[in-house]
Short mmCIF file of C-alpha atoms in Angstrom, two decimals:
data_model
loop_
_atom_site.label_atom_id
_atom_site.label_comp_id
_atom_site.label_asym_id
_atom_site.label_seq_id
_atom_site.Cartn_x
_atom_site.Cartn_y
_atom_site.Cartn_z
CA UNK A 1 -97.36 49.58 8.61
CA UNK A 2 -96.53 52.48 10.90
CA UNK A 3 -93.31 50.75 12.01
CA UNK A 4 -92.21 50.38 8.41
CA UNK A 5 -92.82 54.08 7.70
CA UNK A 6 -90.81 55.08 10.79
CA UNK A 7 -88.02 52.68 9.89
CA UNK A 8 -87.92 53.96 6.32
CA UNK A 9 -87.81 57.58 7.53
CA UNK A 10 -84.88 56.85 9.86
CA UNK A 11 -82.90 54.96 7.23
CA UNK A 12 -83.52 57.65 4.58
CA UNK A 13 -83.64 60.73 6.78
CA UNK A 14 -81.82 62.93 4.25
CA UNK A 15 -84.44 62.13 1.62
CA UNK A 16 -87.28 62.77 4.12
CA UNK A 17 -85.78 66.14 5.14
CA UNK A 18 -85.41 67.21 1.50
CA UNK A 19 -89.00 66.12 0.73
CA UNK A 20 -90.26 68.00 3.80
CA UNK A 21 -88.44 71.20 2.80
CA UNK A 22 -89.73 70.85 -0.76
CA UNK A 23 -93.33 70.47 0.40
CA UNK A 24 -92.90 73.42 2.77
CA UNK A 25 -91.55 75.57 -0.08
CA UNK A 26 -94.48 74.62 -2.29
CA UNK A 27 -96.85 75.52 0.53
CA UNK A 28 -95.29 78.97 1.05
CA UNK A 29 -95.33 79.63 -2.70
CA UNK A 30 -99.02 78.79 -3.05
CA UNK A 31 -99.97 80.62 0.15
CA UNK A 32 -98.64 83.88 -1.31
CA UNK A 33 -100.87 83.43 -4.38
CA UNK A 34 -103.97 82.08 -2.66
CA UNK A 35 -106.99 84.40 -3.24
CA UNK A 36 -108.14 85.10 0.29
CA UNK A 37 -111.04 87.51 0.90
CA UNK A 38 -111.30 89.15 4.29
CA UNK A 39 -115.10 89.23 3.87
CA UNK A 40 -116.23 86.20 1.84
CA UNK A 41 -119.18 86.82 -0.46
CA UNK A 42 -122.05 84.98 1.25
CA UNK A 43 -124.77 86.62 -0.86
CA UNK A 44 -127.49 84.28 -2.04
CA UNK A 45 -128.48 83.79 -5.69
CA UNK A 46 -130.36 86.97 -6.52
CA UNK A 47 -131.29 89.20 -9.45
CA UNK A 48 -132.22 92.86 -9.11
CA UNK A 49 -134.77 94.55 -11.36
CA UNK A 50 -134.40 98.34 -11.46
CA UNK A 51 -136.99 100.63 -13.04
CA UNK A 52 -136.69 104.40 -13.32
CA UNK A 53 -139.93 106.36 -13.12
CA UNK A 54 -139.13 110.06 -13.29
CA UNK A 55 -141.57 112.19 -11.34
CA UNK A 56 -143.37 109.30 -9.62
CA UNK A 57 -143.86 109.49 -5.87
CA UNK A 58 -142.94 106.44 -3.74
CA UNK A 59 -146.63 105.52 -3.47
CA UNK A 60 -147.13 105.67 -7.25
CA UNK A 61 -143.93 103.69 -7.82
CA UNK A 62 -145.15 100.99 -5.43
CA UNK A 63 -148.64 100.77 -6.94
CA UNK A 64 -147.86 101.08 -10.65
CA UNK A 65 -144.42 99.50 -11.01
CA UNK A 66 -143.16 97.55 -8.00
CA UNK A 67 -146.37 95.62 -7.31
CA UNK A 68 -146.95 94.47 -10.95
CA UNK A 69 -143.32 93.31 -11.26
CA UNK A 70 -143.42 91.45 -7.94
CA UNK A 71 -146.71 89.80 -8.89
CA UNK A 72 -145.50 88.54 -12.26
CA UNK A 73 -142.40 86.98 -10.66
CA UNK A 74 -144.49 84.63 -8.53
CA UNK A 75 -144.14 80.93 -9.34
CA UNK A 76 -140.66 81.03 -10.85
CA UNK A 77 -138.79 77.71 -10.60
CA UNK A 78 -136.46 77.76 -7.60
CA UNK A 79 -137.92 81.04 -6.29
CA UNK A 80 -137.28 81.53 -2.57
CA UNK A 81 -138.57 85.06 -1.96
CA UNK A 82 -138.88 88.55 -3.41
CA UNK A 83 -138.31 91.87 -1.71
CA UNK A 84 -138.67 95.40 -3.03
CA UNK A 85 -137.83 99.04 -2.47
CA UNK A 86 -139.90 101.94 -3.80
CA UNK A 87 -138.41 105.41 -3.75
CA UNK A 88 -139.00 108.67 -5.53
CA UNK A 89 -138.52 107.91 -9.22
CA UNK A 90 -137.07 104.42 -8.63
CA UNK A 91 -138.37 100.89 -8.16
CA UNK A 92 -136.05 98.05 -7.17
CA UNK A 93 -137.26 94.46 -6.93
CA UNK A 94 -134.86 91.76 -5.73
CA UNK A 95 -135.72 88.19 -6.69
CA UNK A 96 -133.96 85.58 -4.54
CA UNK A 97 -133.52 81.98 -5.68
CA UNK A 98 -132.56 78.83 -3.81
CA UNK A 99 -128.86 78.09 -3.39
CA UNK A 100 -127.41 76.20 -6.32
CA UNK A 101 -129.62 77.86 -8.95
CA UNK A 102 -127.69 78.82 -12.06
CA UNK A 103 -127.59 82.62 -12.17
CA UNK A 104 -127.83 82.75 -15.96
CA UNK A 105 -130.86 80.43 -15.93
CA UNK A 106 -132.46 82.65 -13.29
CA UNK A 107 -131.85 85.80 -15.34
CA UNK A 108 -133.37 84.15 -18.40
CA UNK A 109 -136.54 83.29 -16.46
CA UNK A 110 -136.80 86.83 -15.11
CA UNK A 111 -136.27 88.35 -18.54
CA UNK A 112 -139.24 86.36 -19.84
CA UNK A 113 -141.43 87.53 -16.98
CA UNK A 114 -140.34 91.16 -17.47
CA UNK A 115 -141.67 91.04 -21.02
CA UNK A 116 -145.03 89.96 -19.62
CA UNK A 117 -145.06 92.79 -17.07
CA UNK A 118 -144.25 95.59 -19.53
CA UNK A 119 -147.86 95.80 -20.69
CA UNK A 120 -148.99 96.75 -17.18
CA UNK A 121 -146.34 99.42 -16.56
CA UNK A 122 -146.70 103.16 -17.25
CA UNK A 123 -145.35 104.49 -20.56
CA UNK A 124 -141.60 105.09 -20.39
CA UNK A 125 -141.02 102.68 -17.49
CA UNK A 126 -138.38 100.21 -18.67
CA UNK A 127 -137.34 97.47 -16.19
CA UNK A 128 -133.63 96.60 -16.39
CA UNK A 129 -131.85 93.73 -14.66
CA UNK A 130 -128.85 94.66 -12.53
CA UNK A 131 -125.37 93.26 -13.19
CA UNK A 132 -124.21 89.84 -12.05
CA UNK A 133 -122.61 91.28 -8.93
CA UNK A 134 -123.39 91.85 -5.27
CA UNK A 135 -122.75 94.53 -2.71
CA UNK A 136 -119.76 92.58 -1.44
CA UNK A 137 -118.30 92.63 -4.95
CA UNK A 138 -117.13 96.26 -4.75
CA UNK A 139 -113.37 96.06 -4.82
CA UNK A 140 -112.16 99.51 -5.84
CA UNK A 141 -113.22 103.08 -5.14
CA UNK A 142 -111.62 106.21 -6.53
CA UNK A 143 -112.16 109.94 -6.82
CA UNK A 144 -111.65 112.27 -9.76
CA UNK A 145 -110.00 115.53 -8.72
CA UNK A 146 -108.40 118.47 -10.46
CA UNK A 147 -104.92 119.54 -9.41
CA UNK A 148 -104.67 122.80 -7.55
CA UNK A 149 -104.56 125.64 -10.06
CA UNK A 150 -105.58 123.46 -13.03
CA UNK A 151 -107.50 125.37 -15.70
CA UNK A 152 -109.63 124.39 -18.67
CA UNK A 153 -108.88 125.52 -22.21
CA UNK A 154 -110.99 128.66 -21.70
CA UNK A 155 -109.06 129.55 -18.53
CA UNK A 156 -111.82 128.70 -16.06
CA UNK A 157 -111.44 126.29 -13.14
CA UNK A 158 -112.82 122.77 -13.17
CA UNK A 159 -116.27 122.35 -11.63
CA UNK A 160 -117.98 119.23 -10.22
CA UNK A 161 -119.89 119.08 -13.53
CA UNK A 162 -116.62 118.99 -15.51
CA UNK A 163 -115.22 116.22 -13.31
CA UNK A 164 -118.43 114.21 -13.69
CA UNK A 165 -118.20 114.58 -17.48
CA UNK A 166 -114.60 113.33 -17.46
CA UNK A 167 -115.64 110.37 -15.30
CA UNK A 168 -118.60 109.41 -17.51
CA UNK A 169 -117.02 109.92 -20.94
CA UNK A 170 -113.30 109.20 -20.43
CA UNK A 171 -112.59 107.09 -17.36
CA UNK A 172 -115.71 104.91 -17.17
CA UNK A 173 -115.60 103.55 -20.76
CA UNK A 174 -111.96 102.54 -20.34
CA UNK A 175 -112.60 100.78 -17.03
CA UNK A 176 -115.50 98.83 -18.56
CA UNK A 177 -112.97 97.20 -20.91
CA UNK A 178 -110.89 95.82 -18.03
CA UNK A 179 -111.36 92.02 -17.71
CA UNK A 180 -113.46 91.08 -14.69
CA UNK A 181 -115.17 94.47 -14.28
CA UNK A 182 -118.93 93.97 -14.20
CA UNK A 183 -120.16 97.51 -13.69
CA UNK A 184 -118.85 100.99 -12.92
CA UNK A 185 -121.08 103.18 -10.73
CA UNK A 186 -120.65 106.95 -10.52
CA UNK A 187 -121.53 108.85 -7.35
CA UNK A 188 -121.23 112.60 -6.93
CA UNK A 189 -120.66 115.50 -9.27
CA UNK A 190 -123.40 116.78 -11.57
CA UNK A 191 -124.47 115.48 -14.95
CA UNK A 192 -124.45 118.28 -17.54
CA UNK A 193 -127.88 118.99 -19.02
CA UNK A 194 -129.65 121.50 -21.25
CA UNK A 195 -132.67 122.86 -19.38
CA UNK A 196 -135.60 124.27 -21.34
CA UNK A 197 -137.68 126.26 -18.85
CA UNK A 198 -141.01 127.40 -20.35
CA UNK A 199 -142.84 130.59 -19.35
CA UNK A 200 -146.48 129.52 -18.73
CA UNK A 201 -147.90 132.97 -19.49
CA UNK A 202 -146.20 133.03 -22.91
CA UNK A 203 -147.44 129.53 -23.70
CA UNK A 204 -150.99 130.65 -22.99
CA UNK A 205 -150.63 133.76 -25.14
CA UNK A 206 -149.42 131.69 -28.11
CA UNK A 207 -151.96 128.92 -27.54
CA UNK A 208 -149.30 126.27 -26.90
CA UNK A 209 -148.76 123.63 -24.21
CA UNK A 210 -145.85 121.90 -22.47
CA UNK A 211 -146.48 118.86 -24.64
CA UNK A 212 -145.91 120.96 -27.76
CA UNK A 213 -142.44 121.86 -26.48
CA UNK A 214 -141.63 118.22 -25.70
CA UNK A 215 -142.72 117.06 -29.15
CA UNK A 216 -140.77 119.85 -30.85
CA UNK A 217 -137.60 118.92 -28.99
CA UNK A 218 -138.03 115.24 -29.84
CA UNK A 219 -138.58 116.00 -33.54
CA UNK A 220 -135.47 118.12 -33.74
CA UNK A 221 -132.95 115.88 -32.03
CA UNK A 222 -132.77 113.01 -34.51
CA UNK A 223 -130.30 112.11 -37.23
CA UNK A 224 -132.05 111.04 -40.43
CA UNK A 225 -130.53 109.06 -43.28
CA UNK A 226 -131.91 109.25 -46.84
CA UNK A 227 -129.90 106.61 -48.66
CA UNK A 228 -127.27 107.59 -51.23
CA UNK A 229 -126.73 109.00 -54.71
CA UNK A 230 -124.67 107.23 -57.35
CA UNK A 231 -122.42 109.41 -59.45
CA UNK A 232 -119.41 108.45 -61.56
CA UNK A 233 -119.19 105.07 -59.87
CA UNK A 234 -119.23 106.53 -56.39
CA UNK A 235 -121.81 106.54 -53.63
CA UNK A 236 -122.59 109.81 -51.84
CA UNK A 237 -124.39 109.24 -48.55
CA UNK A 238 -127.25 111.59 -47.76
CA UNK A 239 -127.90 112.38 -44.13
CA UNK A 240 -129.49 115.12 -42.09
CA UNK A 241 -127.79 115.56 -38.68
CA UNK A 242 -130.49 116.89 -36.40
CA UNK A 243 -128.97 116.59 -32.94
CA UNK A 244 -128.35 120.00 -31.45
CA UNK A 245 -125.09 120.81 -29.72
CA UNK A 246 -125.50 124.41 -28.53
CA UNK A 247 -128.01 126.66 -26.84
CA UNK A 248 -128.50 128.71 -30.01
CA UNK A 249 -129.64 125.63 -31.92
CA UNK A 250 -132.19 124.81 -29.24
CA UNK A 251 -133.48 128.39 -29.19
CA UNK A 252 -134.14 128.29 -32.94
CA UNK A 253 -136.41 125.21 -32.83
CA UNK A 254 -139.91 125.96 -34.09
CA UNK A 255 -142.63 124.88 -31.67
CA UNK A 256 -145.69 126.06 -33.62
CA UNK A 257 -147.24 128.96 -35.49
CA UNK A 258 -149.23 131.95 -34.29
CA UNK A 259 -150.89 134.61 -36.44
CA UNK A 260 -149.09 133.26 -39.51
CA UNK A 261 -145.61 133.36 -37.99
CA UNK A 262 -143.40 130.69 -36.39
CA UNK A 263 -143.01 130.48 -32.63
CA UNK A 264 -139.50 129.53 -31.53
CA UNK A 265 -138.30 128.03 -28.28
CA UNK A 266 -136.63 131.35 -27.44
CA UNK A 267 -140.04 133.06 -27.61
CA UNK A 268 -141.65 130.90 -24.93
CA UNK A 269 -138.81 129.48 -22.80
CA UNK A 270 -135.30 130.04 -21.54
CA UNK A 271 -132.53 127.57 -22.43
CA UNK A 272 -129.73 127.28 -19.89
CA UNK A 273 -127.10 124.78 -18.80
CA UNK A 274 -128.32 122.89 -15.75
CA UNK A 275 -127.68 119.85 -13.58
CA UNK A 276 -129.50 116.64 -12.86
CA UNK A 277 -131.52 116.20 -9.69
CA UNK A 278 -129.61 113.98 -7.30
#
């Protein structure tokens, strides 16, 4: 058989040379388009469960959030191991499955177990599964900067808070629409916030508490719809926009009453623009 192949190649050497060049060209063409990763993703099948717990110490996070979630994940089909991380205000539980487990099946199982665990968690603690991505999946990093001498409409220079706002409300939503992008994480800058800082001595004098301020703010930052009115064949929607957009609106919120008169936020607290805690 080998002799026949050699004999055929000698007798039809032009054809063999052309076929060899053609195969070589196809190889070069495909090599240039072959997706090669310098660091192949060798991460196992895993799902992360992240829970924010504002104000909780690492010990409280471990006892009241991380441990209940880890416990309820025991016995999952295909479960290999679980590991966790408890930090100030954050619990992260990583559930690792055996190789070959369908990631969507694994996430469905975990979602069912999360519903069981919610009854044991503190109020306001909401476990959320991380995206279907790994640490080796980060493929692009960028910075948001203002050109030298750039000014805002009011003539002031751009601050880290302004750049963070542009990132969160302009750039990030557009990148999320790009095919193949799983998640966009923002690091740096400062998230713009309205800070209501109560004066304890004034609260005591008016007979109010911190909880009264919280409830007043929650009541006055909702949009309420009241149906519609029909007139001349037209529908007029009735709505009460209650979300505040300026410091003055926050200052005018009524917290309670004292000696027959209303007590406003401005009477018991200062309202300023602040930043998130990193």
